[in-house]
Amino acid sequence: MLTDLLQLPLRDGIVYDELSADGAAPRPHWKAFVDALQQMPAAELANRWARAERRIHENGVTYNMYGAPEGANRPWRTDLLPLLIDGCEWGSIETGLIQYSRLFELILQDLYGPQKLLTGRLLPPELVFANPAFLRPIAGRQAAQHSFLHLIALDLARSPNGQWWVVAHRTQAPSGAGYALENRMIVADALPELFSSTHVERLDGFFREQRQALANLARRDDAHIVLLTPGPLNETYFEHAYLARYLGITLVEGSDLTVRDRFVYMKTVEGLKRVDVILRRVDDSFCDPLELRADSLLGVSGLVDAALAGNVKLANALGSGLIETAGVLPFLPDLCRHLLQQDLQLPSVATWWCGQDKERGWVIEHLNDLVVKPAFPARMTHMEPAFGAELSSSERAQLVAQLNSHPFDFVAQESVALSKAPVWDRGHIYTRGLMLRAFVMNTGSGWQVLPGGLVRVAAAEDGNVVSIQRGGHSKDAWIVSSMSREQPGITLSTDQALELRRSGRDLPSRAADNLFWLGRYIERAENITRLLRTSLSRVRRADRAELHCLARLHRCFGTSHSTLPEVGQPDAVALENEFVSLMTDQNRSESLQSVLDEVRRVGGNVRERLSADMTRLIGQLSEAIAVEEYMLFAERTALLSGCLELLSAFSGMERENLTRGTGWLFLSLGRRLERAFYTVRYLQEIRKPLNPEDWPLLEQLLEVADSSITYRLRYYTSLHAIAVLDLLMLDESNPRSLDFQLSHLADLYRKLPRTLEDDARAIESALARMRSIDLGRIESASVEGCEAQEARLSQILDEIKHLLPSCSDNLSRTYFSHVRTWPISIGE
């Protein structure tokens, strides 16, 4: 396999081969890796990568491709074979990257300050004032922090002679560092022997330094740091959640924050909590609908004012997107000599800004050798890079007309012949063009480069576009040295006091809302699964009486979109079709598949607060009932049992692994409320008059409530409606009984921050009234007061049925929406 790989020729000498200089022998820094890889059978390599792909899928590592059928659920694609870069070569690259970072910082300080670069004609004013990324509200009012830039990303490509060039840069909300870290985890786990023997520089020290750099920005003890994300629909949302969890900071959306008196606060279940530092992944113009873009739903009104007052630090600072345009690249050599008194050590790819007459004329004349891009992407969001050599005559004429009519809006760059590297794809090795995204961080006392980065790979063998949005994928970058550098650890000086904590950071209201609904959807899925398994296992062998009972059991689903006939007794075929629809029909919101989809959605919204095992379980649940048309009936029942096992595993992790913090409290509240909803439905079916032919319903409900064994141990095989009612309603030792749910709900309500006293009392009152019912007097019609007790039972069940939604609504108003809560009353 690798022998063929090493004999791949250079493409007429016009591209750089990362693996081999002559198409035969590997380059020196690749040799140890290739030698070790050749010792591994191809089948073993394939098996390892299959396991890695399963891990990607189960852990929910995704990248949202806009407009693609997979959408936000598209699994992240990475490559088994890393890109290896020699450590000595990387040292010179690091120096060049740090120089760029220092230069960009000085340019931003000038453009939002004295603007000497404009008056000195070192930068054309049109490149600044025509740029929609120039934020006029902050011009001349620099935020009170030590720099504009916290993190910078630079896209590098290698020329045919091996020289690295800067092709593009990201300075406002650079993405990819989290994916680079995840790629490292995946590939290092798949190839641990190769990773160890190749002496690869590690990444964890960079992220430890980033956490400390963010804390230093606040200059306040116990600083509160958040990561501001556009939300789950953003293409890189997984990375936002992943980094928030890895760095130990709170993931928030714009709706989670508010500005009061020029300070930023986070809405939490305990009230408003001040925010000191925002690591933002929202672009500049969307950050403040009051000062910047009025139609933005992603930002925080008043954020600009709070930042300018120095009351919150943003990383990167607002306005840093100004120099993200490729139009600044041709001016960087002169700017570097002027600002740093140095020559630019790492060149950028040849670039021409078309706002200059001479340069525009040269671009039009040599269009076949160039690629034309928008100078201001925010203004021309739908324009794709135009490769001159691929344009038809009419397309070329149209582009030339645009260059002449709106010259300031375009830049042209030399078409880069990307270097090639080996790529593993479905058991075969190919070569693909690639580009490296490198990351540089401002620690406050200097600049630090991530030793590696995110490698993006072209989708096609002859492709020169490496956008992941267009079907490309990624690979890890290994910086190979004679021996791995020692990474700085997290140290604590012996004279530094440490405050022990028993709880995490404050819980945002949005996160509490999602955890509450995660609990509800998990419990709803379990009840639907149990109902379906009980129903489907009986429907084909049921007699007339059992079919009647299954129709009554169907009412426990609470569905409003039934496929059953409105009048008359449904037959076995109609019932079976209805149960199958309730299992798999995604067009029905009450179907099991729809509920499991909701589990995945809300679970993804709080993935930074869940363990990797719980996240993996949620991913497995979403596919637990994938039914094929050819599947046998018994196999569908088996799918339900498998789904129930996963739900039980989630419940076990919730009970045994989650600390009893505020997040667990809302998750548990959701579960208890939902289980109480379903239990009331079961009890209402039992309290209705039961004829002898209805008694199979009792057995069915015992199975649904997982209480059959308990009942048989107490009453053997004799079925009594009152005994079933007692077990499912008043038995405080049965975790499926209504008494158990209400008792735990009352306890959970008492533990809430800012306790809902009226709601807690209402639940306790309902519990007391329910316990006062004498089931013994209901059992025999001859006992005096039987009818009164039956009436009381019906009344209290109806009252609890209406109480539970009121509890849920008040919980949402108080902790999630922050509006007034209306008290609940029950009974007299």
CSV table of C-alpha atoms in Angstrom, one decimal, residues 235-553:
chain,number,residue,atom,x,y,z
A,235,GLU,CA,-21.4,25.9,11.3
A,236,THR,CA,-18.8,25.6,14.1
A,237,TYR,CA,-21.2,25.3,17.1
A,238,PHE,CA,-19.6,22.0,18.1
A,239,GLU,CA,-16.2,23.8,18.4
A,240,HIS,CA,-17.8,26.5,20.6
A,241,ALA,CA,-19.2,23.9,23.0
A,242,TYR,CA,-16.1,21.8,22.9
A,243,LEU,CA,-13.8,24.8,23.7
A,244,ALA,CA,-16.1,26.1,26.5
A,245,ARG,CA,-16.0,22.7,28.2
A,246,TYR,CA,-12.2,22.3,27.6
A,247,LEU,CA,-11.4,25.8,28.9
A,248,GLY,CA,-13.8,25.6,31.8
A,249,ILE,CA,-15.8,28.7,30.8
A,250,THR,CA,-19.6,29.2,30.3
A,251,LEU,CA,-21.1,28.9,26.8
A,252,VAL,CA,-23.7,31.7,26.2
A,253,GLU,CA,-25.8,33.1,23.4
A,254,GLY,CA,-26.6,36.8,23.1
A,255,SER,CA,-30.0,36.2,24.7
A,256,ASP,CA,-28.2,35.0,27.8
A,257,LEU,CA,-26.6,38.4,28.4
A,258,THR,CA,-27.8,41.8,29.2
A,259,VAL,CA,-26.2,45.2,29.9
A,260,ARG,CA,-27.1,47.2,33.0
A,261,ASP,CA,-25.4,50.5,33.8
A,262,ARG,CA,-22.6,49.8,31.3
A,263,PHE,CA,-21.8,46.4,32.9
A,264,VAL,CA,-22.6,43.0,31.2
A,265,TYR,CA,-24.5,40.4,33.2
A,266,MET,CA,-25.5,36.8,32.5
A,267,LYS,CA,-29.1,35.8,33.2
A,268,THR,CA,-28.8,32.8,35.5
A,269,VAL,CA,-31.3,30.8,37.5
A,270,GLU,CA,-30.1,32.7,40.6
A,271,GLY,CA,-30.4,36.1,39.0
A,272,LEU,CA,-28.0,38.4,37.1
A,273,LYS,CA,-24.3,37.7,37.4
A,274,ARG,CA,-21.6,40.0,36.2
A,275,VAL,CA,-19.5,39.0,33.2
A,276,ASP,CA,-15.8,40.1,33.0
A,277,VAL,CA,-14.5,38.6,29.8
A,278,ILE,CA,-16.2,37.5,26.6
A,279,LEU,CA,-14.4,35.1,24.2
A,280,ARG,CA,-16.6,35.9,21.2
A,281,ARG,CA,-17.4,33.8,18.2
A,282,VAL,CA,-19.9,36.3,16.9
A,283,ASP,CA,-18.7,38.6,14.1
A,284,ASP,CA,-18.2,42.3,14.9
A,285,SER,CA,-21.3,43.8,13.3
A,286,PHE,CA,-23.7,41.3,14.9
A,287,CYS,CA,-22.4,41.9,18.5
A,288,ASP,CA,-24.6,44.9,19.4
A,289,PRO,CA,-28.0,45.6,17.7
A,290,LEU,CA,-28.1,49.0,19.4
A,291,GLU,CA,-24.9,50.5,18.1
A,292,LEU,CA,-24.0,48.3,15.1
A,293,ARG,CA,-26.4,46.1,13.1
A,294,ALA,CA,-30.0,46.7,14.1
A,295,ASP,CA,-31.3,43.4,12.6
A,296,SER,CA,-28.9,41.2,14.7
A,297,LEU,CA,-30.5,38.7,17.0
A,298,LEU,CA,-27.1,37.3,18.0
A,299,GLY,CA,-25.6,40.1,20.0
A,300,VAL,CA,-26.2,42.1,23.2
A,301,SER,CA,-27.7,45.6,23.2
A,302,GLY,CA,-25.3,48.0,24.9
A,303,LEU,CA,-22.2,45.8,24.5
A,304,VAL,CA,-20.2,48.5,22.7
A,305,ASP,CA,-20.8,51.0,25.5
A,306,ALA,CA,-19.9,48.4,28.2
A,307,ALA,CA,-16.7,47.5,26.3
A,308,LEU,CA,-15.6,51.1,25.7
A,309,ALA,CA,-16.2,51.8,29.4
A,310,GLY,CA,-13.7,49.0,30.2
A,311,ASN,CA,-16.3,47.1,32.2
A,312,VAL,CA,-16.0,44.0,30.0
A,313,LYS,CA,-13.1,42.7,27.9
A,314,LEU,CA,-13.8,41.1,24.6
A,315,ALA,CA,-11.4,38.7,22.9
A,316,ASN,CA,-11.1,39.6,20.1
A,317,ALA,CA,-11.9,43.3,20.7
A,318,LEU,CA,-14.7,44.8,18.6
A,319,GLY,CA,-13.4,46.3,15.4
A,320,SER,CA,-10.7,43.7,14.9
A,321,GLY,CA,-12.4,42.5,11.7
A,322,LEU,CA,-11.3,45.6,9.9
A,323,ILE,CA,-8.0,44.1,8.7
A,324,GLU,CA,-9.4,40.7,7.9
A,325,THR,CA,-9.7,41.9,4.3
A,326,ALA,CA,-7.1,40.4,1.8
A,327,GLY,CA,-6.8,44.0,0.5
A,328,VAL,CA,-4.2,44.8,3.2
A,329,LEU,CA,-1.8,42.1,2.1
A,330,PRO,CA,0.0,44.0,-0.6
A,331,PHE,CA,0.7,46.8,1.8
A,332,LEU,CA,2.1,44.7,4.6
A,333,PRO,CA,5.8,44.7,3.6
A,334,ASP,CA,6.0,48.5,3.7
A,335,LEU,CA,3.9,48.6,6.9
A,336,CYS,CA,6.2,46.1,8.6
A,337,ARG,CA,9.3,48.2,7.8
A,338,HIS,CA,7.5,51.3,9.0
A,339,LEU,CA,6.0,49.9,12.3
A,340,LEU,CA,8.5,47.2,13.2
A,341,GLN,CA,11.6,48.3,11.4
A,342,GLN,CA,11.8,44.8,10.0
A,343,ASP,CA,11.4,43.0,6.7
A,344,LEU,CA,8.4,40.7,6.4
A,345,GLN,CA,9.8,37.3,7.2
A,346,LEU,CA,6.9,35.2,6.0
A,347,PRO,CA,5.7,36.5,2.6
A,348,SER,CA,2.1,36.6,1.6
A,349,VAL,CA,0.9,35.3,-1.7
A,350,ALA,CA,1.1,37.9,-4.5
A,351,THR,CA,-2.0,40.1,-4.0
A,352,TRP,CA,-3.3,43.1,-5.9
A,353,TRP,CA,-6.0,45.5,-4.6
A,354,CYS,CA,-8.0,46.6,-7.6
A,355,GLY,CA,-8.7,50.1,-6.1
A,356,GLN,CA,-5.4,51.2,-7.6
A,357,ASP,CA,-5.4,52.0,-11.3
A,358,LYS,CA,-2.1,50.5,-12.2
A,359,GLU,CA,-2.7,47.3,-10.2
A,360,ARG,CA,-6.2,46.9,-11.7
A,361,GLY,CA,-4.9,47.2,-15.2
A,362,TRP,CA,-2.3,44.5,-14.5
A,363,VAL,CA,-5.0,42.3,-13.0
A,364,ILE,CA,-7.2,42.5,-16.1
A,365,GLU,CA,-4.3,41.9,-18.4
A,366,HIS,CA,-3.2,38.7,-16.5
A,367,LEU,CA,-6.6,37.5,-15.4
A,368,ASN,CA,-5.9,33.9,-16.6
A,369,ASP,CA,-3.2,33.5,-13.9
A,370,LEU,CA,-5.2,35.0,-11.0
A,371,VAL,CA,-8.2,34.3,-8.7
A,372,VAL,CA,-10.4,37.3,-8.0
A,373,LYS,CA,-12.1,37.6,-4.6
A,374,PRO,CA,-14.2,40.2,-2.8
A,375,ALA,CA,-12.2,42.7,-0.8
A,376,PHE,CA,-15.0,43.1,1.7
A,377,PRO,CA,-16.7,39.6,2.0
A,378,ALA,CA,-19.4,41.1,4.4
A,379,ARG,CA,-20.7,43.2,1.5
A,380,MET,CA,-20.5,40.5,-1.2
A,381,THR,CA,-21.6,37.4,0.7
A,382,HIS,CA,-22.7,35.5,-2.4
A,383,MET,CA,-19.6,36.0,-4.5
A,384,GLU,CA,-17.4,32.9,-4.9
A,385,PRO,CA,-13.7,33.2,-5.8
A,386,ALA,CA,-13.4,33.5,-9.6
A,387,PHE,CA,-10.5,31.6,-11.2
A,388,GLY,CA,-9.6,33.5,-14.3
A,389,ALA,CA,-8.5,30.4,-16.2
A,390,GLU,CA,-11.9,28.7,-15.7
A,391,LEU,CA,-14.0,31.6,-16.9
A,392,SER,CA,-15.9,31.6,-20.2
A,393,SER,CA,-15.5,34.7,-22.5
A,394,SER,CA,-18.9,36.1,-21.3
A,395,GLU,CA,-18.0,35.5,-17.6
A,396,ARG,CA,-14.6,37.1,-18.1
A,397,ALA,CA,-16.2,40.2,-19.7
A,398,GLN,CA,-18.7,40.5,-16.9
A,399,LEU,CA,-16.0,40.2,-14.3
A,400,VAL,CA,-13.8,42.9,-16.1
A,401,ALA,CA,-16.9,45.2,-16.1
A,402,GLN,CA,-17.3,44.7,-12.4
A,403,LEU,CA,-13.6,45.4,-11.8
A,404,ASN,CA,-13.9,48.7,-13.7
A,405,SER,CA,-17.2,49.8,-12.2
A,406,HIS,CA,-16.5,48.9,-8.5
A,407,PRO,CA,-12.7,48.5,-8.3
A,408,PHE,CA,-12.5,49.0,-4.5
A,409,ASP,CA,-14.5,45.9,-3.9
A,410,PHE,CA,-12.1,43.4,-5.4
A,411,VAL,CA,-8.7,41.9,-4.8
A,412,ALA,CA,-6.8,39.5,-7.0
A,413,GLN,CA,-4.3,36.8,-5.9
A,414,GLU,CA,-1.9,34.6,-7.6
A,415,SER,CA,-3.6,31.2,-8.2
A,416,VAL,CA,-1.8,28.9,-5.7
A,417,ALA,CA,-0.7,25.4,-6.7
A,418,LEU,CA,-1.3,23.7,-3.3
A,419,SER,CA,1.2,21.3,-2.0
A,420,LYS,CA,0.1,17.6,-1.9
A,421,ALA,CA,0.0,15.2,1.0
A,422,PRO,CA,-1.2,11.6,1.5
A,423,VAL,CA,-4.9,11.2,2.4
A,424,TRP,CA,-6.5,8.1,3.8
A,425,ASP,CA,-10.0,7.5,2.3
A,426,ARG,CA,-12.0,4.4,2.7
A,427,GLY,CA,-9.1,2.0,2.7
A,428,HIS,CA,-7.0,3.7,0.0
A,429,ILE,CA,-4.4,6.4,0.0
A,430,TYR,CA,-4.6,9.4,-2.4
A,431,THR,CA,-2.9,12.7,-2.6
A,432,ARG,CA,-4.8,16.0,-2.1
A,433,GLY,CA,-4.0,19.7,-2.0
A,434,LEU,CA,-4.0,21.2,1.4
A,435,MET,CA,-3.7,24.4,3.4
A,436,LEU,CA,-2.7,24.9,7.0
A,437,ARG,CA,-4.5,27.2,9.4
A,438,ALA,CA,-2.1,28.3,12.1
A,439,PHE,CA,-3.1,30.0,15.4
A,440,VAL,CA,-1.3,32.7,17.3
A,441,MET,CA,-2.4,33.9,20.8
A,442,ASN,CA,-1.7,37.1,22.7
A,443,THR,CA,-0.9,36.0,26.3
A,444,GLY,CA,-0.6,39.6,27.5
A,445,SER,CA,3.1,39.3,27.9
A,446,GLY,CA,3.9,38.0,24.4
A,447,TRP,CA,2.7,35.9,21.6
A,448,GLN,CA,2.4,32.1,21.5
A,449,VAL,CA,1.9,29.9,18.4
A,450,LEU,CA,-0.1,26.6,18.5
A,451,PRO,CA,2.4,23.9,17.6
A,452,GLY,CA,0.4,22.5,14.7
A,453,GLY,CA,-2.9,23.7,13.5
A,454,LEU,CA,-5.9,22.8,11.4
A,455,VAL,CA,-5.1,21.3,8.0
A,456,ARG,CA,-7.8,21.6,5.4
A,457,VAL,CA,-7.8,19.3,2.5
A,458,ALA,CA,-9.3,19.8,-1.0
A,459,ALA,CA,-12.3,17.6,-1.9
A,460,ALA,CA,-10.9,16.6,-5.3
A,461,GLU,CA,-7.5,15.4,-6.4
A,462,ASP,CA,-6.9,18.4,-8.7
A,463,GLY,CA,-8.8,20.9,-6.5
A,464,ASN,CA,-7.3,24.1,-5.3
A,465,VAL,CA,-10.2,25.1,-3.1
A,466,VAL,CA,-9.9,23.8,0.5
A,467,SER,CA,-13.3,25.0,2.0
A,468,ILE,CA,-14.9,22.5,4.3
A,469,GLN,CA,-18.2,24.1,3.4
A,470,ARG,CA,-17.6,22.8,-0.2
A,471,GLY,CA,-17.0,19.2,0.8
A,472,GLY,CA,-13.3,19.3,1.9
A,473,HIS,CA,-12.2,17.7,5.1
A,474,SER,CA,-9.4,18.1,7.6
A,475,LYS,CA,-6.3,16.5,9.1
A,476,ASP,CA,-4.0,16.9,12.1
A,477,ALA,CA,-0.7,18.7,11.8
A,478,TRP,CA,2.3,17.1,13.6
A,479,ILE,CA,5.3,19.3,14.4
A,480,VAL,CA,8.2,16.8,14.5
A,481,SER,CA,11.3,17.5,16.5
A,482,SER,CA,14.2,15.4,17.8
A,483,MET,CA,12.3,15.2,21.1
A,484,SER,CA,9.0,16.6,22.3
A,485,ARG,CA,9.1,20.0,24.1
A,486,GLU,CA,8.1,19.9,27.7
A,487,GLN,CA,4.7,21.5,28.1
A,488,PRO,CA,4.0,23.9,31.0
A,489,GLY,CA,1.8,22.3,33.5
A,490,ILE,CA,-0.8,23.9,35.8
A,491,THR,CA,1.2,24.7,38.9
A,492,LEU,CA,0.2,26.2,42.3
A,493,SER,CA,2.7,28.0,44.4
A,494,THR,CA,2.9,26.8,48.0
A,495,ASP,CA,2.1,30.3,49.4
A,496,GLN,CA,-1.0,30.8,47.3
A,497,ALA,CA,-4.4,30.3,49.0
A,498,LEU,CA,-6.8,28.0,47.2
A,499,GLU,CA,-10.6,28.4,47.6
A,500,LEU,CA,-12.2,24.9,47.6
A,501,ARG,CA,-15.5,24.8,45.6
A,502,ARG,CA,-18.4,22.4,45.7
A,503,SER,CA,-20.2,23.8,42.7
A,504,GLY,CA,-19.4,25.0,39.2
A,505,ARG,CA,-20.1,28.3,37.6
A,506,ASP,CA,-23.5,30.0,37.6
A,507,LEU,CA,-26.0,28.2,35.4
A,508,PRO,CA,-27.4,30.4,32.5
A,509,SER,CA,-31.1,30.4,32.3
A,510,ARG,CA,-31.0,29.1,28.7
A,511,ALA,CA,-28.9,26.1,29.8
A,512,ALA,CA,-31.3,25.4,32.7
A,513,ASP,CA,-34.1,25.5,30.2
A,514,ASN,CA,-32.4,23.0,27.9
A,515,LEU,CA,-31.5,20.7,30.8
A,516,PHE,CA,-35.1,20.8,32.1
A,517,TRP,CA,-36.4,19.9,28.6
A,518,LEU,CA,-33.7,17.3,28.2
A,519,GLY,CA,-35.1,15.6,31.3
A,520,ARG,CA,-38.6,15.9,30.1
A,521,TYR,CA,-37.8,14.5,26.6
A,522,ILE,CA,-35.7,11.6,28.0
A,523,GLU,CA,-38.6,10.6,30.3
A,524,ARG,CA,-41.2,11.1,27.6
A,525,ALA,CA,-39.1,8.8,25.3
A,526,GLU,CA,-39.0,6.2,28.0
A,527,ASN,CA,-42.7,6.2,28.6
A,528,ILE,CA,-43.5,6.1,24.9
A,529,THR,CA,-41.0,3.3,24.4
A,530,ARG,CA,-42.6,1.2,27.2
A,531,LEU,CA,-46.1,1.9,25.9
A,532,LEU,CA,-45.1,0.9,22.4
A,533,ARG,CA,-43.2,-2.3,23.5
A,534,THR,CA,-46.2,-3.4,25.5
A,535,SER,CA,-48.6,-2.7,22.7
A,536,LEU,CA,-46.7,-4.1,19.8
A,537,SER,CA,-45.8,-7.3,21.5
A,538,ARG,CA,-49.5,-8.0,22.0
A,539,VAL,CA,-51.4,-6.6,19.1
A,540,ARG,CA,-51.0,-9.5,16.6
A,541,ARG,CA,-52.0,-12.2,19.1
A,542,ALA,CA,-54.7,-10.2,20.9
A,543,ASP,CA,-58.3,-11.3,21.1
A,544,ARG,CA,-61.3,-9.0,21.0
A,545,ALA,CA,-61.1,-8.1,24.7
A,546,GLU,CA,-57.3,-7.4,24.6
A,547,LEU,CA,-57.7,-5.3,21.5
A,548,HIS,CA,-60.3,-3.2,23.4
A,549,CYS,CA,-57.7,-2.8,26.2
A,550,LEU,CA,-55.0,-1.9,23.8
A,551,ALA,CA,-57.2,0.8,22.4
A,552,ARG,CA,-57.7,2.1,26.0
A,553,LEU,CA,-53.9,1.9,26.5
